């Protein structure tokens, strides 16, 4: 583009999403009246629980509608500090906690605060699409690190600490961990996390641990890597996935105070505080323990049933799908449909009228991600359509 608004190198550097084509085709088909089932969404299909919504309404009535401290209201930071202690065994004082507009902003603030041009960030692959893009926007260099290949329906996508260490160079600054992970659903066991923590300490690296799916685990042990190397870990979390609060935009981070202070300074010059009403909603989620636990347990049990239904159905159809231990995604080997996952995604859409996300942008060639944050009846229908295909 030329003229007064020529785009910056930064804007131009954003990788066009390979999956946009599939998404826009899905919208086009839907507009044309086709009955498309979306298996591509990354959010719970539940509404935010009533006690949280009520707290937000009350906050509005009470006039809690003004600017708050950039780092978040003190009550919420205290509740987060207490949550980290109670649920994760992490000891972050309230001034070592920052509240942001979504976990996404927390991660972006962290990369902006920690990376200089050329700094390398190790990212186990398959990864959430935004990590490499955010690292690059912050001037860093994303370095994908392969995880283990699934060999049975029960394993795969696990950390290979030797692979991680092999990629450490003098420019390496950070390791990103995401357990339970998007798009794999993999949960990293405590011994692997301890090994990464040891690596970080030995090589003087930081760990950015994105634990946003921590409550969605199905039997596996979920441990915070920060318990093994507190000084080397920044822990990211948020309200979106656990409490069905994606639209409220509340995320948070706990970590070494200087890092949190730098993240706050950056946020003060960009978006300031996260929404005041959203913060009071999150406060209810974190302090009304009984009501929140009831919701989380119910959602977890439902996701688990849906996972089992989808995974066994896909494997029975000859589409190899490892059983993820967490989150609400499965990553299916679609090479039998087509060796190229974009083509496989297109086939699923055009011929089965099922929209899923090709693994291209996730660093998962030959695979397609299905989200099972949808009803069991819908999953049955998806499997019926795939069987026809
Ligand atoms: C792995 C992971 N981290 C972070 C986020 C960010 O969520 P939010 O910004 O809604 O808190 C997402 C959302 O899809 C995610 O999948």
Short mmCIF file of C-alpha atoms and ligand atoms in Angstrom, two decimals:
data_model
loop_
_atom_site.label_atom_id
_atom_site.label_comp_id
_atom_site.label_asym_id
_atom_site.label_seq_id
_atom_site.Cartn_x
_atom_site.Cartn_y
_atom_site.Cartn_z
CA UNK A 1 0.00 0.00 0.00
CA UNK A 2 1.34 3.44 -0.88
CA UNK A 3 0.13 6.92 0.10
CA UNK A 4 -0.21 8.49 3.54
CA UNK A 5 -1.02 5.17 5.22
CA UNK A 6 1.65 2.81 3.95
CA UNK A 7 1.73 -0.15 6.32
CA UNK A 8 4.58 -0.71 8.72
CA UNK A 9 7.07 -3.52 8.30
CA UNK A 10 5.60 -4.89 11.54
CA UNK A 11 2.07 -5.03 10.19
CA UNK A 12 3.31 -6.50 6.93
CA UNK A 13 5.32 -9.13 8.80
CA UNK A 14 2.18 -10.72 10.28
CA UNK A 15 1.86 -14.11 8.71
CA UNK A 16 -1.45 -14.42 6.88
CA UNK A 17 -3.30 -17.25 8.53
CA UNK A 18 -3.38 -20.37 6.41
CA UNK A 19 -6.67 -21.30 8.01
CA UNK A 20 -8.49 -18.12 7.05
CA UNK A 21 -9.39 -19.68 3.72
CA UNK A 22 -11.22 -22.53 5.43
CA UNK A 23 -12.94 -20.21 7.91
CA UNK A 24 -14.14 -17.80 5.24
CA UNK A 25 -15.35 -20.68 3.07
CA UNK A 26 -17.31 -21.99 6.09
CA UNK A 27 -18.97 -18.59 6.52
CA UNK A 28 -19.73 -18.42 2.81
CA UNK A 29 -21.39 -21.85 2.87
CA UNK A 30 -23.37 -20.94 5.97
CA UNK A 31 -24.59 -17.73 4.37
CA UNK A 32 -25.69 -19.78 1.39
CA UNK A 33 -27.91 -21.76 3.77
CA UNK A 34 -25.67 -24.84 4.24
CA UNK A 35 -25.88 -26.53 7.62
CA UNK A 36 -22.22 -26.28 8.71
CA UNK A 37 -21.19 -27.65 12.11
CA UNK A 38 -18.36 -25.62 13.61
CA UNK A 39 -15.73 -27.65 15.44
CA UNK A 40 -13.25 -24.82 15.24
CA UNK A 41 -14.12 -22.57 18.17
CA UNK A 42 -11.66 -22.12 21.02
CA UNK A 43 -14.16 -21.31 23.72
CA UNK A 44 -16.51 -23.09 26.13
CA UNK A 45 -20.06 -23.54 24.85
CA UNK A 46 -21.37 -22.62 28.32
CA UNK A 47 -22.66 -19.25 29.47
CA UNK A 48 -20.77 -17.55 32.29
CA UNK A 49 -22.15 -18.99 35.59
CA UNK A 50 -24.91 -16.91 37.24
CA UNK A 51 -22.97 -15.96 40.39
CA UNK A 52 -20.31 -14.34 38.24
CA UNK A 53 -22.80 -12.51 36.04
CA UNK A 54 -24.64 -11.26 39.14
CA UNK A 55 -21.42 -9.90 40.63
CA UNK A 56 -20.85 -7.93 37.44
CA UNK A 57 -24.36 -6.48 37.52
CA UNK A 58 -23.82 -5.53 41.15
CA UNK A 59 -20.51 -3.86 40.28
CA UNK A 60 -22.29 -1.76 37.68
CA UNK A 61 -25.02 -0.82 40.19
CA UNK A 62 -22.34 0.11 42.72
CA UNK A 63 -20.73 2.44 40.20
CA UNK A 64 -17.52 0.44 39.83
CA UNK A 65 -17.23 1.80 36.35
CA UNK A 66 -14.15 4.00 36.52
CA UNK A 67 -10.46 3.53 35.81
CA UNK A 68 -8.83 1.08 38.19
CA UNK A 69 -5.12 0.77 38.96
CA UNK A 70 -3.35 -0.42 35.80
CA UNK A 71 -2.33 -3.67 37.50
CA UNK A 72 -5.92 -4.40 38.59
CA UNK A 73 -8.06 -3.67 41.65
CA UNK A 74 -6.29 -4.66 44.88
CA UNK A 75 -9.08 -7.10 45.93
CA UNK A 76 -8.69 -9.02 42.70
CA UNK A 77 -4.90 -9.12 42.90
CA UNK A 78 -5.21 -10.43 46.45
CA UNK A 79 -7.69 -13.08 45.29
CA UNK A 80 -5.34 -14.09 42.48
CA UNK A 81 -2.38 -14.22 44.85
CA UNK A 82 -4.46 -16.48 47.12
CA UNK A 83 -5.59 -18.62 44.15
CA UNK A 84 -1.97 -19.15 43.07
CA UNK A 85 -1.11 -20.23 46.61
CA UNK A 86 -4.13 -22.47 47.13
CA UNK A 87 -4.41 -24.14 43.73
CA UNK A 88 -0.87 -24.01 42.38
CA UNK A 89 1.47 -23.84 45.36
CA UNK A 90 2.90 -20.61 43.93
CA UNK A 91 3.77 -17.68 46.17
CA UNK A 92 3.18 -14.42 44.37
CA UNK A 93 2.42 -11.42 46.57
CA UNK A 94 -0.40 -9.19 45.26
CA UNK A 95 2.20 -6.75 43.87
CA UNK A 96 3.75 -9.65 41.93
CA UNK A 97 0.43 -10.11 40.12
CA UNK A 98 -0.93 -8.17 37.13
CA UNK A 99 -4.44 -8.23 35.65
CA UNK A 100 -4.76 -7.88 31.90
CA UNK A 101 -7.33 -7.84 29.11
CA UNK A 102 -7.19 -11.58 28.58
CA UNK A 103 -4.41 -14.10 28.95
CA UNK A 104 -3.49 -13.02 25.46
CA UNK A 105 -2.51 -9.53 26.61
CA UNK A 106 -0.62 -10.98 29.57
CA UNK A 107 1.52 -13.05 27.19
CA UNK A 108 2.01 -10.18 24.76
CA UNK A 109 3.01 -7.81 27.58
CA UNK A 110 5.48 -10.44 28.79
CA UNK A 111 7.19 -10.78 25.41
CA UNK A 112 7.32 -6.98 25.00
CA UNK A 113 8.82 -6.65 28.46
CA UNK A 114 11.38 -9.42 28.08
CA UNK A 115 12.60 -9.63 24.48
CA UNK A 116 15.21 -7.63 22.63
CA UNK A 117 15.58 -7.85 18.85
CA UNK A 118 16.94 -11.25 17.86
CA UNK A 119 16.25 -12.94 21.21
CA UNK A 120 15.16 -16.52 20.71
CA UNK A 121 12.13 -18.16 22.28
CA UNK A 122 11.74 -21.95 22.36
CA UNK A 123 8.19 -23.04 21.61
CA UNK A 124 7.23 -26.73 21.73
CA UNK A 125 5.28 -27.65 18.58
CA UNK A 126 2.39 -28.08 17.91
CA UNK A 127 1.76 -24.69 19.54
CA UNK A 128 -0.99 -22.13 19.94
CA UNK A 129 -0.84 -19.96 16.79
CA UNK A 130 -0.37 -16.71 18.67
CA UNK A 131 2.93 -17.55 20.42
CA UNK A 132 5.24 -17.31 17.38
CA UNK A 133 3.41 -14.30 16.01
CA UNK A 134 3.60 -12.42 19.32
CA UNK A 135 7.28 -13.28 19.76
CA UNK A 136 7.99 -11.95 16.28
CA UNK A 137 5.94 -8.78 16.89
CA UNK A 138 8.05 -8.17 20.00
CA UNK A 139 11.20 -8.45 17.86
CA UNK A 140 12.10 -11.95 19.00
CA UNK A 141 12.71 -15.10 17.00
CA UNK A 142 10.34 -18.03 17.59
CA UNK A 143 12.12 -21.39 17.59
CA UNK A 144 9.71 -24.34 17.27
CA UNK A 145 10.82 -27.48 19.11
CA UNK A 146 9.27 -30.82 18.12
CA UNK A 147 7.43 -32.82 20.75
CA UNK A 148 7.09 -36.60 20.71
CA UNK A 149 5.09 -38.14 17.85
CA UNK A 150 2.06 -40.14 18.94
CA UNK A 151 2.70 -43.86 18.46
CA UNK A 152 -0.37 -45.14 20.29
CA UNK A 153 -3.75 -43.56 20.92
CA UNK A 154 -2.60 -42.74 24.45
CA UNK A 155 0.60 -40.79 23.98
CA UNK A 156 2.23 -38.08 21.94
CA UNK A 157 2.98 -34.37 21.92
CA UNK A 158 5.05 -34.69 25.06
CA UNK A 159 8.04 -32.50 25.88
CA UNK A 160 11.38 -33.81 24.76
CA UNK A 161 13.74 -31.97 27.07
CA UNK A 162 16.81 -33.04 25.09
CA UNK A 163 15.28 -31.51 21.95
CA UNK A 164 14.69 -28.30 23.92
CA UNK A 165 18.24 -28.21 25.23
CA UNK A 166 19.69 -28.92 21.79
CA UNK A 167 18.10 -25.69 20.54
CA UNK A 168 19.45 -23.44 23.29
CA UNK A 169 21.89 -20.89 21.84
CA UNK A 170 23.52 -17.80 23.35
CA UNK A 171 20.49 -15.85 22.05
CA UNK A 172 17.88 -18.00 23.80
CA UNK A 173 15.94 -16.07 26.45
CA UNK A 174 12.64 -17.85 27.06
CA UNK A 175 10.85 -21.18 26.91
CA UNK A 176 7.08 -21.14 26.41
CA UNK A 177 5.14 -23.96 28.05
CA UNK A 178 1.41 -24.54 27.60
CA UNK A 179 0.01 -27.42 29.62
CA UNK A 180 -2.74 -28.50 29.13
CA UNK A 181 -2.00 -27.42 25.60
CA UNK A 182 -3.82 -25.93 22.68
CA UNK A 183 -4.08 -27.58 20.13
CA UNK A 184 -2.78 -30.92 21.46
CA UNK A 185 -4.61 -31.24 24.79
CA UNK A 186 -1.35 -32.71 26.11
CA UNK A 187 -0.61 -32.36 29.83
CA UNK A 188 3.08 -32.37 30.72
CA UNK A 189 3.86 -34.61 33.70
CA UNK A 190 5.66 -33.21 36.78
CA UNK A 191 8.97 -34.93 35.97
CA UNK A 192 9.12 -33.31 32.50
CA UNK A 193 8.30 -29.90 34.00
CA UNK A 194 10.98 -30.37 36.62
CA UNK A 195 13.49 -31.19 33.89
CA UNK A 196 12.57 -28.02 31.96
CA UNK A 197 12.83 -25.99 35.17
CA UNK A 198 16.31 -27.46 35.77
CA UNK A 199 17.28 -26.58 32.20
CA UNK A 200 16.04 -23.01 32.69
CA UNK A 201 18.03 -22.62 35.90
CA UNK A 202 21.16 -24.22 34.42
CA UNK A 203 21.11 -22.10 31.25
CA UNK A 204 19.76 -18.89 32.82
CA UNK A 205 16.47 -18.88 30.87
CA UNK A 206 12.96 -17.70 31.72
CA UNK A 207 9.85 -19.85 31.40
CA UNK A 208 6.52 -18.37 30.34
CA UNK A 209 4.00 -20.95 31.53
CA UNK A 210 0.54 -20.53 30.03
CA UNK A 211 -1.80 -22.48 32.34
CA UNK A 212 -5.08 -21.14 31.01
CA UNK A 213 -6.55 -24.65 30.57
CA UNK A 214 -5.43 -25.87 34.02
CA UNK A 215 -8.94 -26.76 35.24
CA UNK A 216 -9.74 -28.80 32.16
CA UNK A 217 -7.77 -31.98 32.94
CA UNK A 218 -9.17 -35.48 32.83
CA UNK A 219 -7.34 -37.60 35.34
CA UNK A 220 -3.80 -36.36 34.68
CA UNK A 221 -1.80 -34.54 37.33
CA UNK A 222 -1.64 -30.81 36.59
CA UNK A 223 1.40 -29.12 38.13
CA UNK A 224 2.67 -25.55 37.82
CA UNK A 225 6.26 -25.47 36.57
CA UNK A 226 6.80 -22.36 38.71
CA UNK A 227 6.86 -24.56 41.82
CA UNK A 228 10.19 -25.98 40.57
CA UNK A 229 11.86 -22.71 39.54
CA UNK A 230 9.95 -19.71 40.97
CA UNK A 231 12.57 -17.12 40.05
CA UNK A 232 12.67 -18.36 36.46
CA UNK A 233 8.92 -18.61 35.81
CA UNK A 234 6.18 -16.23 34.79
CA UNK A 235 2.80 -17.92 35.21
CA UNK A 236 -0.05 -16.89 32.93
CA UNK A 237 -3.69 -17.67 33.57
CA UNK A 238 -7.12 -16.17 33.04
CA UNK A 239 -10.85 -16.43 33.45
CA UNK A 240 -11.78 -17.27 29.84
CA UNK A 241 -11.60 -21.05 29.68
CA UNK A 242 -12.15 -22.17 33.27
CA UNK A 243 -15.16 -19.98 34.04
CA UNK A 244 -16.62 -19.62 30.52
CA UNK A 245 -15.68 -15.92 30.47
CA UNK A 246 -14.08 -15.47 27.05
CA UNK A 247 -15.92 -12.24 26.28
CA UNK A 248 -15.08 -10.55 29.59
CA UNK A 249 -11.39 -10.30 28.69
CA UNK A 250 -9.75 -10.98 32.02
CA UNK A 251 -6.32 -12.60 32.18
CA UNK A 252 -3.57 -12.39 34.74
CA UNK A 253 0.05 -13.21 35.44
CA UNK A 254 2.23 -13.80 38.48
CA UNK A 255 6.00 -13.68 38.48
CA UNK A 256 9.15 -11.93 39.62
CA UNK A 257 8.21 -8.39 40.72
CA UNK A 258 10.49 -6.55 38.26
CA UNK A 259 8.92 -8.43 35.35
CA UNK A 260 5.39 -7.68 36.55
CA UNK A 261 6.32 -4.01 37.06
CA UNK A 262 7.64 -3.80 33.49
CA UNK A 263 4.48 -5.46 32.15
CA UNK A 264 2.39 -2.91 34.07
CA UNK A 265 4.46 -0.02 32.73
CA UNK A 266 3.88 -1.25 29.17
CA UNK A 267 0.18 -1.74 29.78
CA UNK A 268 -0.09 1.76 31.29
CA UNK A 269 0.92 3.19 27.92
CA UNK A 270 -1.33 0.97 25.84
CA UNK A 271 -4.66 -0.22 27.27
CA UNK A 272 -4.44 0.77 30.97
CA UNK A 273 -6.55 -1.41 33.28
CA UNK A 274 -8.63 -4.39 32.20
CA UNK A 275 -12.38 -3.68 32.26
CA UNK A 276 -13.46 -2.71 35.78
CA UNK A 277 -16.71 -4.70 35.58
CA UNK A 278 -14.86 -7.72 34.24
CA UNK A 279 -12.45 -7.52 37.16
CA UNK A 280 -15.32 -7.68 39.68
CA UNK A 281 -16.81 -10.60 37.78
CA UNK A 282 -13.45 -12.43 37.96
CA UNK A 283 -13.28 -11.58 41.67
CA UNK A 284 -16.55 -13.47 42.21
CA UNK A 285 -15.21 -16.41 40.20
CA UNK A 286 -12.12 -16.57 42.43
CA UNK A 287 -13.78 -15.97 45.78
CA UNK A 288 -17.16 -17.74 45.66
CA UNK A 289 -15.35 -21.07 45.81
CA UNK A 290 -18.36 -23.37 46.19
CA UNK A 291 -20.35 -21.98 43.27
CA UNK A 292 -17.30 -21.81 41.02
CA UNK A 293 -16.18 -25.34 41.91
CA UNK A 294 -19.65 -26.68 41.10
CA UNK A 295 -19.51 -25.08 37.67
CA UNK A 296 -15.95 -26.18 36.92
CA UNK A 297 -16.58 -29.78 38.02
CA UNK A 298 -19.75 -30.00 35.93
CA UNK A 299 -18.04 -28.59 32.84
CA UNK A 300 -15.02 -30.86 33.31
CA UNK A 301 -17.17 -33.98 33.56
CA UNK A 302 -19.10 -32.99 30.43
CA UNK A 303 -15.93 -32.25 28.44
CA UNK A 304 -14.48 -35.58 29.47
CA UNK A 305 -17.51 -37.47 28.16
CA UNK A 306 -17.41 -35.52 24.92
CA UNK A 307 -13.70 -36.16 24.52
CA UNK A 308 -14.23 -39.91 24.95
CA UNK A 309 -17.08 -39.89 22.45
CA UNK A 310 -15.11 -37.96 19.83
CA UNK A 311 -11.76 -39.73 20.27
CA UNK A 312 -13.25 -43.23 20.10
CA UNK A 313 -15.45 -42.23 17.18
CA UNK A 314 -12.57 -40.73 15.17
CA UNK A 315 -10.27 -43.70 15.83
CA UNK A 316 -13.05 -46.12 14.86
CA UNK A 317 -13.34 -44.25 11.56
CA UNK A 318 -9.63 -44.80 10.91
CA UNK A 319 -8.60 -41.23 11.72
CA UNK A 320 -5.84 -41.71 14.34
CA UNK A 321 -6.48 -39.39 17.28
CA UNK A 322 -4.47 -39.51 20.51
CA UNK A 323 -6.50 -39.18 23.72
CA UNK A 324 -5.69 -35.74 25.13
CA UNK A 325 -5.53 -35.38 28.89
CA UNK A 326 -6.74 -31.80 28.95
CA UNK A 327 -8.26 -28.70 27.28
CA UNK A 328 -11.08 -29.25 24.77
CA UNK A 329 -9.27 -30.05 21.55
CA UNK A 330 -8.19 -33.16 19.70
CA UNK A 331 -5.53 -33.19 17.03
CA UNK A 332 -6.45 -35.79 14.44
CA UNK A 333 -4.19 -37.35 11.82
CA UNK A 334 -6.07 -36.66 8.59
CA UNK A 335 -3.47 -37.94 6.12
CA UNK A 336 -5.87 -40.74 5.19
CA UNK A 337 -8.30 -38.11 3.94
CA UNK A 338 -5.56 -36.08 2.25
CA UNK A 339 -1.79 -35.78 2.91
CA UNK A 340 -2.12 -31.98 3.04
CA UNK A 341 -4.07 -30.84 6.10
CA UNK A 342 -5.44 -27.76 4.30
CA UNK A 343 -6.95 -30.04 1.67
CA UNK A 344 -8.22 -32.38 4.40
CA UNK A 345 -9.87 -29.39 6.10
CA UNK A 346 -11.42 -28.40 2.80
CA UNK A 347 -12.78 -31.94 2.25
CA UNK A 348 -14.27 -31.98 5.75
CA UNK A 349 -15.95 -28.70 5.03
CA UNK A 350 -17.15 -29.24 1.48
CA UNK A 351 -18.14 -32.89 1.75
CA UNK A 352 -19.05 -33.40 5.43
CA UNK A 353 -20.04 -29.81 6.23
CA UNK A 354 -17.83 -29.86 9.32
CA UNK A 355 -15.54 -26.88 9.98
CA UNK A 356 -12.28 -27.75 11.77
CA UNK A 357 -8.90 -26.00 11.86
CA UNK A 358 -6.06 -27.38 9.72
CA UNK A 359 -2.86 -27.80 11.76
CA UNK A 360 -0.79 -25.63 9.41
CA UNK A 361 -0.67 -22.58 11.69
CA UNK A 362 -0.21 -24.75 14.78
CA UNK A 363 2.96 -26.40 13.48
CA UNK A 364 0.99 -29.65 13.08
CA UNK A 365 1.25 -30.81 9.46
CA UNK A 366 -1.02 -33.69 8.45
CA UNK A 367 -3.41 -32.93 11.30
CA UNK A 368 -6.63 -31.09 11.88
CA UNK A 369 -7.87 -29.67 15.21
CA UNK A 370 -11.40 -30.37 16.34
CA UNK A 371 -12.78 -28.51 19.35
CA UNK A 372 -15.24 -30.57 21.38
CA UNK A 373 -16.68 -27.63 23.32
CA UNK A 374 -20.05 -28.54 21.86
CA UNK A 375 -22.94 -30.84 22.75
CA UNK A 376 -22.77 -34.65 22.62
CA UNK A 377 -25.62 -34.64 20.09
CA UNK A 378 -23.57 -32.39 17.80
CA UNK A 379 -20.55 -34.66 18.17
CA UNK A 380 -22.68 -37.67 17.21
CA UNK A 381 -23.82 -35.82 14.12
CA UNK A 382 -20.22 -34.89 13.25
CA UNK A 383 -19.17 -38.54 13.50
CA UNK A 384 -22.14 -39.57 11.34
CA UNK A 385 -21.12 -37.08 8.66
CA UNK A 386 -17.49 -38.17 8.81
CA UNK A 387 -18.54 -41.82 8.46
CA UNK A 388 -20.43 -40.88 5.29
CA UNK A 389 -17.39 -39.04 3.98
C1 LIG B 1 -3.23 -21.51 24.84
C2 LIG B 1 -4.00 -20.27 25.01
N1 LIG B 1 -3.50 -19.29 25.76
C3 LIG B 1 -4.13 -18.13 25.94
C4 LIG B 1 -5.35 -17.90 25.34
C5 LIG B 1 -5.95 -16.55 25.56
O1 LIG B 1 -7.18 -16.52 26.12
P1 LIG B 1 -7.78 -15.15 26.66
O2 LIG B 1 -7.07 -14.03 26.01
O3 LIG B 1 -9.22 -15.23 26.31
O4 LIG B 1 -7.55 -15.16 28.14
C6 LIG B 1 -5.92 -18.88 24.53
C7 LIG B 1 -7.20 -18.63 23.83
O5 LIG B 1 -7.57 -19.26 22.87
C8 LIG B 1 -5.24 -20.10 24.36
O6 LIG B 1 -5.74 -21.10 23.62
#
